[in-house]
Amino acid sequence: MAVNNSGRKMRIGVVCLLVAATALSACARNRKDAVSFNGFFFQSRAEKVSKEERDHFTVTVKKVSQDFDGAKEAGRHAGVSYCIAQYGTSKIDWVFGPDDEGIIPSDDEINFEGYCRP
């Protein structure tokens, strides 16, 4: 009995094509959702300081050397996004924030700290 390999190869090809299309669409979706500041994209992350104090958070922004003012705005955006997600408010009391004087990057990063306020 002869085995038909062309049908099997076709199915494998279709599966590979679907996997590639899914991967590419995920990349495009993430880029579409990304926000640029002064024409640059920054990696920024806001995290709670502890489980007990979710309102207290820190923000880290990377690749500050691209554009210092844009990096500060990316940090503000990360903080506001965090507070909206956690408390439904964009009000922040910054301990050390994007409007403060004396922000000094370290290892091409800047760090902020704040509290979400209803």
mmCIF file of C-alpha atoms in Angstrom:
data_model
loop_
_atom_site.group_PDB
_atom_site.id
_atom_site.type_symbol
_atom_site.label_atom_id
_atom_site.label_comp_id
_atom_site.label_asym_id
_atom_site.label_seq_id
_atom_site.Cartn_x
_atom_site.Cartn_y
_atom_site.Cartn_z
ATOM 1 C CA MET A 1 0.000 0.000 0.000
ATOM 2 C CA ALA A 2 1.469 3.375 -1.049
ATOM 3 C CA VAL A 3 1.594 6.268 1.430
ATOM 4 C CA ASN A 4 0.486 9.657 0.155
ATOM 5 C CA ASN A 5 3.081 12.110 1.552
ATOM 6 C CA SER A 6 1.856 15.113 -0.465
ATOM 7 C CA GLY A 7 -1.310 15.419 1.664
ATOM 8 C CA ARG A 8 0.717 15.245 4.868
ATOM 9 C CA LYS A 9 3.195 17.842 3.608
ATOM 10 C CA MET A 10 0.300 20.113 2.655
ATOM 11 C CA ARG A 11 -1.191 19.909 6.164
ATOM 12 C CA ILE A 12 2.183 20.635 7.770
ATOM 13 C CA GLY A 13 2.640 23.608 5.444
ATOM 14 C CA VAL A 14 -0.803 24.995 6.318
ATOM 15 C CA VAL A 15 -0.134 24.572 10.055
ATOM 16 C CA CYS A 16 3.231 26.359 9.735
ATOM 17 C CA LEU A 17 1.609 29.160 7.783
ATOM 18 C CA LEU A 18 -1.100 29.599 10.450
ATOM 19 C CA VAL A 19 1.482 29.648 13.262
ATOM 20 C CA ALA A 20 3.544 32.281 11.419
ATOM 21 C CA ALA A 21 0.484 34.432 10.715
ATOM 22 C CA THR A 22 -0.585 34.262 14.361
ATOM 23 C CA ALA A 23 2.880 35.242 15.565
ATOM 24 C CA LEU A 24 3.059 38.182 13.160
ATOM 25 C CA SER A 25 -0.388 39.428 14.114
ATOM 26 C CA ALA A 26 0.581 39.378 17.793
ATOM 27 C CA CYS A 27 3.655 41.509 17.040
ATOM 28 C CA ALA A 28 1.615 43.973 15.017
ATOM 29 C CA ARG A 29 -1.016 44.232 17.752
ATOM 30 C CA ASN A 30 1.593 45.019 20.422
ATOM 31 C CA ARG A 31 3.206 47.695 18.251
ATOM 32 C CA LYS A 32 -0.173 49.249 17.463
ATOM 33 C CA ASP A 33 -0.946 49.512 21.181
ATOM 34 C CA ALA A 34 2.471 51.024 21.940
ATOM 35 C CA VAL A 35 2.649 54.755 22.625
ATOM 36 C CA SER A 36 5.527 56.890 21.415
ATOM 37 C CA PHE A 37 6.828 59.959 23.232
ATOM 38 C CA ASN A 38 8.612 62.603 21.157
ATOM 39 C CA GLY A 39 8.811 59.998 18.396
ATOM 40 C CA PHE A 40 10.515 57.313 20.507
ATOM 41 C CA PHE A 41 9.272 54.134 22.159
ATOM 42 C CA PHE A 42 10.385 53.453 25.722
ATOM 43 C CA GLN A 43 10.189 50.349 27.836
ATOM 44 C CA SER A 44 8.371 51.415 30.992
ATOM 45 C CA ARG A 45 6.892 49.413 33.821
ATOM 46 C CA ALA A 46 4.896 50.359 36.909
ATOM 47 C CA GLU A 47 4.743 47.918 39.799
ATOM 48 C CA LYS A 48 3.179 47.918 43.243
ATOM 49 C CA VAL A 49 5.636 48.210 46.108
ATOM 50 C CA SER A 50 3.869 45.533 48.187
ATOM 51 C CA LYS A 51 0.678 43.475 48.267
ATOM 52 C CA GLU A 52 -0.496 45.389 51.318
ATOM 53 C CA GLU A 53 0.013 48.790 49.685
ATOM 54 C CA ARG A 54 -1.156 48.508 46.065
ATOM 55 C CA ASP A 55 -1.572 52.288 45.884
ATOM 56 C CA HIS A 56 2.196 52.720 46.400
ATOM 57 C CA PHE A 57 4.040 52.022 43.154
ATOM 58 C CA THR A 58 7.332 52.512 41.357
ATOM 59 C CA VAL A 59 7.970 53.185 37.678
ATOM 60 C CA THR A 60 11.066 52.231 35.703
ATOM 61 C CA VAL A 61 11.716 53.679 32.242
ATOM 62 C CA LYS A 62 14.504 52.271 30.057
ATOM 63 C CA LYS A 63 16.380 53.710 27.068
ATOM 64 C CA VAL A 64 16.320 57.229 28.492
ATOM 65 C CA SER A 65 19.197 58.289 26.233
ATOM 66 C CA GLN A 66 16.805 58.288 23.256
ATOM 67 C CA ASP A 67 15.041 61.409 24.563
ATOM 68 C CA PHE A 68 15.059 62.541 28.209
ATOM 69 C CA ASP A 69 11.782 64.482 28.092
ATOM 70 C CA GLY A 70 10.059 61.660 26.238
ATOM 71 C CA ALA A 71 11.277 59.184 28.868
ATOM 72 C CA LYS A 72 9.810 61.320 31.658
ATOM 73 C CA GLU A 73 6.453 61.392 29.867
ATOM 74 C CA ALA A 74 6.611 57.617 29.328
ATOM 75 C CA GLY A 75 7.083 57.289 33.097
ATOM 76 C CA ARG A 76 4.108 59.536 33.784
ATOM 77 C CA HIS A 77 2.012 57.483 31.344
ATOM 78 C CA ALA A 78 3.024 54.218 33.052
ATOM 79 C CA GLY A 79 2.056 55.628 36.461
ATOM 80 C CA VAL A 80 -1.302 56.925 35.251
ATOM 81 C CA SER A 81 -2.043 53.627 33.484
ATOM 82 C CA TYR A 82 -1.209 51.715 36.668
ATOM 83 C CA CYS A 83 -3.487 53.872 38.838
ATOM 84 C CA ILE A 84 -6.365 53.673 36.360
ATOM 85 C CA ALA A 85 -6.041 49.875 36.227
ATOM 86 C CA GLN A 86 -5.853 49.528 40.026
ATOM 87 C CA TYR A 87 -8.212 52.264 41.248
ATOM 88 C CA GLY A 88 -9.955 53.820 38.260
ATOM 89 C CA THR A 89 -8.279 57.176 38.832
ATOM 90 C CA SER A 90 -5.444 59.056 37.179
ATOM 91 C CA LYS A 91 -4.615 61.125 40.262
ATOM 92 C CA ILE A 92 -1.114 60.546 41.590
ATOM 93 C CA ASP A 93 0.830 61.955 44.523
ATOM 94 C CA TRP A 94 4.385 61.605 43.294
ATOM 95 C CA VAL A 95 7.102 60.977 45.894
ATOM 96 C CA PHE A 96 9.612 61.461 43.095
ATOM 97 C CA GLY A 97 8.011 62.052 39.721
ATOM 98 C CA PRO A 98 8.502 63.286 36.178
ATOM 99 C CA ASP A 99 8.119 66.967 37.130
ATOM 100 C CA ASP A 100 10.782 66.905 39.846
ATOM 101 C CA GLU A 101 14.133 68.617 39.432
ATOM 102 C CA GLY A 102 17.312 66.609 39.672
ATOM 103 C CA ILE A 103 16.250 63.499 37.786
ATOM 104 C CA ILE A 104 19.473 61.654 37.042
ATOM 105 C CA PRO A 105 19.444 58.596 34.775
ATOM 106 C CA SER A 106 21.401 55.565 35.914
ATOM 107 C CA ASP A 107 22.278 52.738 33.516
ATOM 108 C CA ASP A 108 20.077 54.426 30.878
ATOM 109 C CA GLU A 109 17.041 54.206 33.210
ATOM 110 C CA ILE A 110 15.008 56.572 35.360
ATOM 111 C CA ASN A 111 12.853 55.598 38.322
ATOM 112 C CA PHE A 112 9.821 57.289 39.841
ATOM 113 C CA GLU A 113 7.711 56.566 42.898
ATOM 114 C CA GLY A 114 4.168 57.568 43.705
ATOM 115 C CA TYR A 115 0.787 56.850 45.307
ATOM 116 C CA CYS A 116 -2.537 56.484 43.506
ATOM 117 C CA ARG A 117 -5.149 58.832 45.007
ATOM 118 C CA PRO A 118 -8.918 58.533 44.492
#
